[in-house]
XYZ file of C-alpha atoms in Angstrom:
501
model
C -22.356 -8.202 23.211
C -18.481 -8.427 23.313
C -18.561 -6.837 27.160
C -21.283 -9.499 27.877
C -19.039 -11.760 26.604
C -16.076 -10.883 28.922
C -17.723 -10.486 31.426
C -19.054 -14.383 31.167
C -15.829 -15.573 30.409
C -14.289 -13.705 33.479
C -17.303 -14.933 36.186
C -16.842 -18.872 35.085
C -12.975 -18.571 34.665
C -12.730 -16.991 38.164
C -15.119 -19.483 39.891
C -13.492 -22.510 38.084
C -9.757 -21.316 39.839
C -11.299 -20.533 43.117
C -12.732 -23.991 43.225
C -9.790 -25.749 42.138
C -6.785 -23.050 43.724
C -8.161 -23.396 47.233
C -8.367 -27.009 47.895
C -4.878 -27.284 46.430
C -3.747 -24.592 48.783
C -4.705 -26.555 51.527
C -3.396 -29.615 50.355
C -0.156 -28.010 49.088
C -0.420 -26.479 53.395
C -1.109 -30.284 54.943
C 1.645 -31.594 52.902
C 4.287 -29.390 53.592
C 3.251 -30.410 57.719
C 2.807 -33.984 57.296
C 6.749 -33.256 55.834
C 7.671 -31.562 58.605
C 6.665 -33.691 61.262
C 7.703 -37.006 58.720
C 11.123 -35.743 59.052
C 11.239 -35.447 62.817
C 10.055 -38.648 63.456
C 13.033 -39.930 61.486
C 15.058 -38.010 63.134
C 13.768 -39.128 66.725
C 13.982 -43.009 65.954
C 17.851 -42.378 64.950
C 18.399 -41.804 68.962
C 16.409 -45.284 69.696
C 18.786 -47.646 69.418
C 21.331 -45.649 72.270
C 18.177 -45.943 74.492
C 17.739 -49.324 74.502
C 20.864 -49.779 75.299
C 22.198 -47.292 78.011
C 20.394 -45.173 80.099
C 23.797 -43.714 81.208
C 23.135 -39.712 81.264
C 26.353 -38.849 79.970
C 26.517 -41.363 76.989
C 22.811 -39.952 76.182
C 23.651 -36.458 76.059
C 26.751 -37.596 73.546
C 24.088 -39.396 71.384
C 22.201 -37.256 71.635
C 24.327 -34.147 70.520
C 25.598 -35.938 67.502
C 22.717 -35.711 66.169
C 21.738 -32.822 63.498
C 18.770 -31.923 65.317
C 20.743 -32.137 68.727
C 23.514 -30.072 67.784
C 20.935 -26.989 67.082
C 19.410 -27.757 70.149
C 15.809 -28.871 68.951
C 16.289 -32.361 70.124
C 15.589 -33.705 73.880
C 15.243 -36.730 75.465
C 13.266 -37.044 79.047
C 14.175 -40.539 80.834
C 11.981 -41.418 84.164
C 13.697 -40.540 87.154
C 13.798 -44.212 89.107
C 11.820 -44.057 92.351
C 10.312 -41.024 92.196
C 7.466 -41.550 89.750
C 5.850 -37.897 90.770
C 9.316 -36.224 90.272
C 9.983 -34.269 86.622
C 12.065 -36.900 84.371
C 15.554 -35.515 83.935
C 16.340 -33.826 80.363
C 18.903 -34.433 77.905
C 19.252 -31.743 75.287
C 16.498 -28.539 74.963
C 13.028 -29.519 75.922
C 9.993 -27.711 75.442
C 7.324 -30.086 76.546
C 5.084 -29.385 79.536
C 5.019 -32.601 82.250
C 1.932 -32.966 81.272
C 2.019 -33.461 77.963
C 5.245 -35.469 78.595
C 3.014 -38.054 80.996
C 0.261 -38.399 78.613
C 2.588 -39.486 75.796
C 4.036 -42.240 78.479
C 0.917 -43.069 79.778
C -0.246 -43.616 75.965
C 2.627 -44.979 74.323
C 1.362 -43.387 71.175
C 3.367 -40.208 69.684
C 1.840 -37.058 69.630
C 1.987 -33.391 68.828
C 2.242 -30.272 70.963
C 2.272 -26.424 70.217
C 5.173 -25.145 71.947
C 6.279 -21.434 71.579
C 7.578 -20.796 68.167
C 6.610 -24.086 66.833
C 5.712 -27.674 67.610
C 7.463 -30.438 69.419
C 6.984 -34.180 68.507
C 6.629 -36.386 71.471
C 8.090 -39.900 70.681
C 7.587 -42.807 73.582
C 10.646 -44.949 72.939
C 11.475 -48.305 75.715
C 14.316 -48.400 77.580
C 16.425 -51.132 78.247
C 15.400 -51.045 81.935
C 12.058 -51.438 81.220
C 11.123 -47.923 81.892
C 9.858 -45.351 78.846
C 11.877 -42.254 77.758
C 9.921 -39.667 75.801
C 12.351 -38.551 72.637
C 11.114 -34.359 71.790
C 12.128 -32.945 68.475
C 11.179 -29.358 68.073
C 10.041 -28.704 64.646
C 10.095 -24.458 63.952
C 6.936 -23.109 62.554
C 8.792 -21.965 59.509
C 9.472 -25.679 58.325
C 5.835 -26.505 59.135
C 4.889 -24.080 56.277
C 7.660 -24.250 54.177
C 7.162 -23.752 50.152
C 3.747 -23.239 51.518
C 4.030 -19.223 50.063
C 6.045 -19.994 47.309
C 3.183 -22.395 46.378
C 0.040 -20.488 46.791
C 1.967 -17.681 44.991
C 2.266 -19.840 41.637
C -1.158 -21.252 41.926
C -2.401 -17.950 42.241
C -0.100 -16.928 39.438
C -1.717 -20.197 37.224
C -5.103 -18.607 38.218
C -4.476 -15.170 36.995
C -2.761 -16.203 33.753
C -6.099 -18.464 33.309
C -8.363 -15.566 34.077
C -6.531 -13.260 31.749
C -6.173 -16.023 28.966
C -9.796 -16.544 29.320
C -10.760 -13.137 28.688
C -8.422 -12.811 25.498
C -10.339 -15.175 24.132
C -13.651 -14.157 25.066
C -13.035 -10.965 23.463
C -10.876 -11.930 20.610
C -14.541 -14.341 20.212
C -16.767 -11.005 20.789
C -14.991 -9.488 17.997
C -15.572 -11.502 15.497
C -19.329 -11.708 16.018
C -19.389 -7.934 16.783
C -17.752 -7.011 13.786
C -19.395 -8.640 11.299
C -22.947 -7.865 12.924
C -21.483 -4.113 13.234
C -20.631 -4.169 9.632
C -24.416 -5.315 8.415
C -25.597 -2.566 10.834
C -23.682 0.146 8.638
C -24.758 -1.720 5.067
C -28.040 -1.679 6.288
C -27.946 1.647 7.244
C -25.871 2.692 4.128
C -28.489 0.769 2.031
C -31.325 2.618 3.733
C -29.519 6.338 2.736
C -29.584 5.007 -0.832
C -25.739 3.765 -1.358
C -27.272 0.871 -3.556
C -23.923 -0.369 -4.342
C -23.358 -1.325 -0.614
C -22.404 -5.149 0.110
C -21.584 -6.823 3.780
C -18.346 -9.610 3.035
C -20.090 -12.962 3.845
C -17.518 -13.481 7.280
C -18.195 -14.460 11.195
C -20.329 -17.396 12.213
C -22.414 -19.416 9.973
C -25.723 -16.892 11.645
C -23.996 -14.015 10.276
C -22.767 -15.293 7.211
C -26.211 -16.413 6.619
C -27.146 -12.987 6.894
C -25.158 -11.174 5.269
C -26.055 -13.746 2.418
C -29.320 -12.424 2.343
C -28.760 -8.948 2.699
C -26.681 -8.828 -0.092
C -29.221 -10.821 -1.974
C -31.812 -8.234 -0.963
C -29.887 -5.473 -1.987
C -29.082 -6.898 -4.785
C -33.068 -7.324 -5.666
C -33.172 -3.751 -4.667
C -31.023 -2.445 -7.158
C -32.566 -5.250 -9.989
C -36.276 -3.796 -8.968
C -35.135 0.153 -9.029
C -33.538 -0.679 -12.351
C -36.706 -2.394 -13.509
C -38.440 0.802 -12.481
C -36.408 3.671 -14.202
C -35.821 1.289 -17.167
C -40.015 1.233 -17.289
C -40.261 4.399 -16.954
C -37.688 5.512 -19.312
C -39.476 2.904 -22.182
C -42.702 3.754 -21.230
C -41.714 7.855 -22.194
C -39.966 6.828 -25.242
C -42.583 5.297 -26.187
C -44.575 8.592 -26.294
C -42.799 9.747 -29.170
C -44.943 7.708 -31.232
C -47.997 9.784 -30.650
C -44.992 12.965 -30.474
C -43.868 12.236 -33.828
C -47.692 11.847 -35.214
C -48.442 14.965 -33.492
C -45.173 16.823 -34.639
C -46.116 16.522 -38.109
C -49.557 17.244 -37.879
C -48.688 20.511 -36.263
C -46.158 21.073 -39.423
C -49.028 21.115 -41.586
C -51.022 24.084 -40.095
C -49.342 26.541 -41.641
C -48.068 30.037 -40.499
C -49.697 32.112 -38.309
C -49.590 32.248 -34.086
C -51.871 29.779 -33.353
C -49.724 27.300 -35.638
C -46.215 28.844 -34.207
C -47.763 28.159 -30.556
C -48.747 24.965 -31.304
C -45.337 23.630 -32.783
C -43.630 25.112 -29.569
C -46.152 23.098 -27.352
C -45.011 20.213 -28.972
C -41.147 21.056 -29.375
C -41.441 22.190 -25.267
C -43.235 18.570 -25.398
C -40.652 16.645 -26.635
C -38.131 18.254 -24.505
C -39.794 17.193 -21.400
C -39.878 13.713 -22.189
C -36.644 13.954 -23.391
C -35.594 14.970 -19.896
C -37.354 11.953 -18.109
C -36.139 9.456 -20.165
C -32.224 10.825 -19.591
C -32.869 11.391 -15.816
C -33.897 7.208 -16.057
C -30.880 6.461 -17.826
C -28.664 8.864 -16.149
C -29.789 7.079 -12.358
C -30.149 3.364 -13.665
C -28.082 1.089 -11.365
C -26.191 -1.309 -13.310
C -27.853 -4.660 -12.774
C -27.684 -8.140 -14.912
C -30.755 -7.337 -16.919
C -33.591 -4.130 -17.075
C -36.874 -6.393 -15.427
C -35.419 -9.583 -13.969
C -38.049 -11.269 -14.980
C -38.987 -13.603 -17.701
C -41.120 -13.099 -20.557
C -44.056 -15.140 -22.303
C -42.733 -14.263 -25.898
C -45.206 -13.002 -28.892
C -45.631 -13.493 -32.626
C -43.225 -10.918 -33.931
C -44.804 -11.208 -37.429
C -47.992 -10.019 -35.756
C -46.870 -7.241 -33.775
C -44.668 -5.632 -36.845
C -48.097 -6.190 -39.088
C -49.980 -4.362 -36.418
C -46.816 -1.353 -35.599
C -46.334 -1.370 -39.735
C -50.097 -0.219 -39.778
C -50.130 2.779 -37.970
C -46.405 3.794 -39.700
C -47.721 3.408 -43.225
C -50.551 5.911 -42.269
C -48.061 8.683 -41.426
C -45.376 7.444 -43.856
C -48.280 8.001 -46.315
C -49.028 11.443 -45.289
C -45.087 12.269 -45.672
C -45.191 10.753 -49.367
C -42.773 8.221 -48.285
C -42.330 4.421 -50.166
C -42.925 1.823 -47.718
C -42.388 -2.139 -47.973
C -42.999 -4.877 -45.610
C -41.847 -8.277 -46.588
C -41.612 -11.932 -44.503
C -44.651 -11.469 -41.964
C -47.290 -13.830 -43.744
C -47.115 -16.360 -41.094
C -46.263 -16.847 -37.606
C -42.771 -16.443 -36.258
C -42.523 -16.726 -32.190
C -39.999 -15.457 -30.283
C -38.714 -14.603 -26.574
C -39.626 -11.280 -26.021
C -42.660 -9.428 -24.695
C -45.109 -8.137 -27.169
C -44.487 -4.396 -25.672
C -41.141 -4.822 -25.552
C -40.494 -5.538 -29.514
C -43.122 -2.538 -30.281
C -41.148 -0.292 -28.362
C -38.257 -1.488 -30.504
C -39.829 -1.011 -33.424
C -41.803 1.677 -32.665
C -37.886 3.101 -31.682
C -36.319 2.444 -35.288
C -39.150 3.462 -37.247
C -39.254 6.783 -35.691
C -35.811 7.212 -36.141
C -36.016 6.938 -39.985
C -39.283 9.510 -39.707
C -36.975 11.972 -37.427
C -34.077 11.847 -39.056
C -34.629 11.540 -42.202
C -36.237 14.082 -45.018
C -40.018 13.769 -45.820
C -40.309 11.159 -49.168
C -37.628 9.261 -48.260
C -38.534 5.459 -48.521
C -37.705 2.503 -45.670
C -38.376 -0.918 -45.800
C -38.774 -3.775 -42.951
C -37.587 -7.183 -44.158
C -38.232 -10.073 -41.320
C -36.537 -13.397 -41.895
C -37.243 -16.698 -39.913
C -34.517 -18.946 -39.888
C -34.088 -22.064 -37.406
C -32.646 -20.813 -34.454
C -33.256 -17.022 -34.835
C -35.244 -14.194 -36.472
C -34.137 -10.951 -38.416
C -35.405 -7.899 -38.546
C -34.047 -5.210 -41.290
C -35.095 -2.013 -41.013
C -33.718 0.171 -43.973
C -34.232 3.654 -45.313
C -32.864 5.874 -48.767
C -31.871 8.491 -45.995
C -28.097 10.588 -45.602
C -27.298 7.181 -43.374
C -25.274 6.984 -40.039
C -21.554 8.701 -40.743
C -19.861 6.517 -37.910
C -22.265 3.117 -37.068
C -19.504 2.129 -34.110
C -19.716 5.000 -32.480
C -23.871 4.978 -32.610
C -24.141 1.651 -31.051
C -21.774 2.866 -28.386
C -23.644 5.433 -27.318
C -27.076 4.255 -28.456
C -28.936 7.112 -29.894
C -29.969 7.505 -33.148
C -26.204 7.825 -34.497
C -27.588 10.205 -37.156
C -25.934 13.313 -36.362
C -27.781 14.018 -33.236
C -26.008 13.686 -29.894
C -27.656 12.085 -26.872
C -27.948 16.292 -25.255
C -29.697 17.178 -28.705
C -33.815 17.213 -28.295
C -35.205 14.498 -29.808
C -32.216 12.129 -29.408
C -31.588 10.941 -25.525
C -29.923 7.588 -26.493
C -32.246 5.223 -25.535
C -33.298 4.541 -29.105
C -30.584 1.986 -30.018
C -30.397 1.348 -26.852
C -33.960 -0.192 -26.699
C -33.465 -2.092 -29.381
C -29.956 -3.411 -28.076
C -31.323 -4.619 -24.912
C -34.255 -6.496 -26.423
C -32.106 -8.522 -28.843
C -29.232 -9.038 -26.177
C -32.108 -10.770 -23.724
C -32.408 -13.421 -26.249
C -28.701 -13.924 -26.925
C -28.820 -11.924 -30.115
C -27.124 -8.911 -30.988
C -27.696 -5.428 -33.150
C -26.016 -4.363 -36.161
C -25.744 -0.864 -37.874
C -24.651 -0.562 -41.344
C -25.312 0.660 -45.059
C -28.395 0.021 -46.736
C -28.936 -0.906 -50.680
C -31.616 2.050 -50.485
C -28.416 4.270 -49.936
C -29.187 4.744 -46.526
C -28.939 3.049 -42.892
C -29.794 -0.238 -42.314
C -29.833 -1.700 -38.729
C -30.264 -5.931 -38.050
C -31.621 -6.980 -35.120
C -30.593 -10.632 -34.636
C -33.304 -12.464 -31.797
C -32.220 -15.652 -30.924
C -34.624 -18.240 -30.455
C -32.799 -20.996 -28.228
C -30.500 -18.255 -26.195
C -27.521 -18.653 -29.127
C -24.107 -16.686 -28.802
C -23.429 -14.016 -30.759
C -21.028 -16.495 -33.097
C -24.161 -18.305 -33.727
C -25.879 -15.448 -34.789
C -22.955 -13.820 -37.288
C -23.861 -17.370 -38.719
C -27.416 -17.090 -38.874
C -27.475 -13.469 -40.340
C -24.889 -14.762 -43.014
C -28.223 -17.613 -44.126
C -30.702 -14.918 -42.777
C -29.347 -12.741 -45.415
C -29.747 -15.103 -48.167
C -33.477 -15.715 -47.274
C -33.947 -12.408 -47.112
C -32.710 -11.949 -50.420
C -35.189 -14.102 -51.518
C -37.764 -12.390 -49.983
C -36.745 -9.762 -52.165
C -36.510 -10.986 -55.830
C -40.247 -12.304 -55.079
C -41.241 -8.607 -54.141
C -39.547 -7.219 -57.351
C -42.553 -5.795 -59.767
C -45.098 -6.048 -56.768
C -47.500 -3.344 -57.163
C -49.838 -3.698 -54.371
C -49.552 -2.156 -50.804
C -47.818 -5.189 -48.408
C -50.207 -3.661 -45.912
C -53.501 -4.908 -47.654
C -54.579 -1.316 -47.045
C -55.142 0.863 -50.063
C -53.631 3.976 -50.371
C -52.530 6.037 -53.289
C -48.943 6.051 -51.980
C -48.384 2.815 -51.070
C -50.171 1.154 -53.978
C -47.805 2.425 -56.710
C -44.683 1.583 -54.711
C -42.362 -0.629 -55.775
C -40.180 -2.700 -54.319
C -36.744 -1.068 -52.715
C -35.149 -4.283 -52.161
C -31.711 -5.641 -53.952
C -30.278 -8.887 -54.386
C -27.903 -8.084 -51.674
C -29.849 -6.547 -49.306
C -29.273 -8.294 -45.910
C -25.055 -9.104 -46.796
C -24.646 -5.377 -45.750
C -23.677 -5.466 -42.440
């Protein structure tokens, strides 16, 4: 494109001097003549006025070398020799004329212009006093018929090459920029296409080009958002497996010794350590884009889906002899956030508490519905979290298992983080009344800032304390399922249970 471009530029350039250089070489050429022979005229009409009056030979030759063009012997003036009309008129200077051309200027009476060796000679009829006509020759040199003729044509053609070379400057200082940026979406594209996800193209060049660059970046940018969407899928979609895991974990616990047992526990340990590895190979390649999906969500009746995750917990929590309670679910609460998305966040705390903590030890979920936000408490009478900070920076459990250690890849937390950050919310890990961890997960239900939500855990911790004076001397299951666990527990709750954090 940028030789195309040149090559343009030079064609029209080069045609546009030829068609205005020649015809003002020629003119410059006729008007250095019409000079020439301008100024021999004048000089012819100065000798004139001596004809008219004398025709004396002598006196004439005087006049006539007194005269600048006389005394360098390019002036001459031919008078008619009396009575001999077919004899040659005597001369008076240098002539160069033929008697021809001499006669036809008398005959005429008109001046005229003859090529003579090494120039021209202008033939001026001019009356005598006598009545007779004298013919006045002035020879002009061919050198002052073209002179500043060269000179001339050299600077036009000088003009013309200057224009030429200006011309193609531009052209290919104007090939550059639209080769450079289209060269540089070339390479993103092909960068983009080797999987550099991170490459971008600087929106520069012509408004086609920076049009186009717009949208490549946009489409990489929807690249990246959809491979993140992807990974982040699949890594929920394998920590969500652990449910079932963790079910099957302990049911393989309770076979006993013997090598069918030992086998069986190392299935599920080998197990757990593959989908360990797939969800840290997700995390480990997600690109870093504005949000996991893109997308937007229909939202779901969090009371519901807790009710519904709570039931399948209580079944294994009563197998483990472990005190449940479930409090602020008896009536619809919607919020922002898929329906799968807030049971794998569940689904992620719970098993935490059965993972990390020892069999009998009791957890409670608190939910509280204020006006602008809903939270969820999640508590347990486990050893608790040692450093909180340093678990919600690295998002795993935070229970003395390291995101390398099997059954801890980070994505726990992490989970939960992202689900409450999509709303505007925010997650909290502290000490529990129970003596153990307690982690708040603030949803926001009108896109609040965190501020907001300091705010509404501060009242959200008052209802919840509520929640849990009314619970005090409860006897029956919160499930509504009987069980001869969960029917004798009793409430785990304090005054002061959601001020914790």
């Amino acid at each position: 494109m940028r030789w195309a471009l040149v090559k343009v530029s030079l064609a029209v350039t080069a045609m546009v001097v030829i068609a205005f250089a020649v015809p003002l070489g020629l003119v410059v050429r006729e008007m250095a003549r019409d000079r020439a022979f301008s100024d021999a005229e004048r000089q012819a009409a100065t000798i004139g006025p001596t004809l008219t009056i004398t025709g004396d030979r002598e006196e004439l030759t005087r006049a006539v070398l007194s005269t600048e063009p006389g005394g360098r012997g390019r002036l001459a003036v031919h008078v008619p020799a009396p009575g001999e009309p077919a004899a040659r008129p005597p001369e008076i200077g240098t002539g160069r004329a033929t008697r021809e051309d001499l006669e036809t200027v008398r005959e005429s009476g008109r001046a005229s212009v003859t090529e003579v060796p090494g120039g021209f000679a202008l033939l001026q009829p001019t009356a005598l006093g006598s009545g007779g006509i004298a013919v006045v020759e002035v020879f002009v040199p061919q050198d002052e018929v073209s002179h500043g003729v060269t000179t001339a044509w050299l600077m036009l053609a000088g003009v013309g090459a200057a224009l030429i070379v200006g011309s193609v400057a531009v052209a290919d200082r104007l090939g550059v920029r639209m080769v450079e940026p289209a060269r540089r979406l070339a390479g993103a594209a092909h960068d983009l296409g080797e999987g550099r996800l991170g490459t971008r193209v600087p929106e520069e060049g012509p408004t086609e080009l920076r049009s186009a660059a717009a949208a490549f970046n946009s489409m990489a940018d929807q690249v990246v958002q959809l491979l993140a969407g992807e990974r982040e899928l699949a890594a929920d979609l394998s920590h969500r497996l652990r449910t079932p895991l963790t079910v099957l974990r302990l049911n393989a616990a309770s076979l006993g010794e013997g090598p069918a047992a030992e086998q069986t526990r190392a299935a599920v340990e080998q197990l757990e350590r593959e989908v360990d590895t797939i969800i840290r190979t997700a995390r480990e390649q997600r690109p870093q884009t504005q949000g996991p999906y893109g997308g937007v969500v229909s939202g779901c009746d969090a009371c519901e889906v807790i009710r519904e995750r709570m039931g399948f917990w209580s079944a294994l929590a009563e197998d483990e002899g472990r005190t449940v309670r479930l409090a602020g679910v008896d009536r619809t609460v919607r919020i922002p956030v898929a329906r799968a998305e807030l049971a794998a966040a569940l689904d992620a705390l719970l098993g935490n508490v059965f993972r990390h903590t020892p069999e009998g030890t009791a957890f409670a979920v608190d939910v509280h519905h204020s006006g602008d936000a809903v939270i969820v408490l999640v508590s347990d009478a486990g050893p608790g979290i040692p450093d909180p900070e340093a678990a919600l920076a690295r998002g795993a459990s935070g229970r003395g298992d390291g995101p390398g250690a099997v059954g801890s890849t980070g994505l726990g937390l992490d989970i939960v983080r992202r689900v409450a950050e999509s709303t505007g919310g925010d997650l909290r890990v502290g000490r529990s009344v129970l003596g153990g961890t307690e982690v708040r997960v603030w949803i926001a239900l009108d896109g609040g800032s965190s501020e907001r939500g300091r705010r509404g855990h501060r009242s959200g911790g008052r209802g919840v304390r509520r929640q849990r004076r009314q619970a005090k001397g409860r006897s029956a299951d919160p499930l509504g399922t009987p069980g001869p666990k969960s029917r004798s527990a009793e409430p785990l709750g304090t005054p002061d249970a959601g001020s914790q954090l």
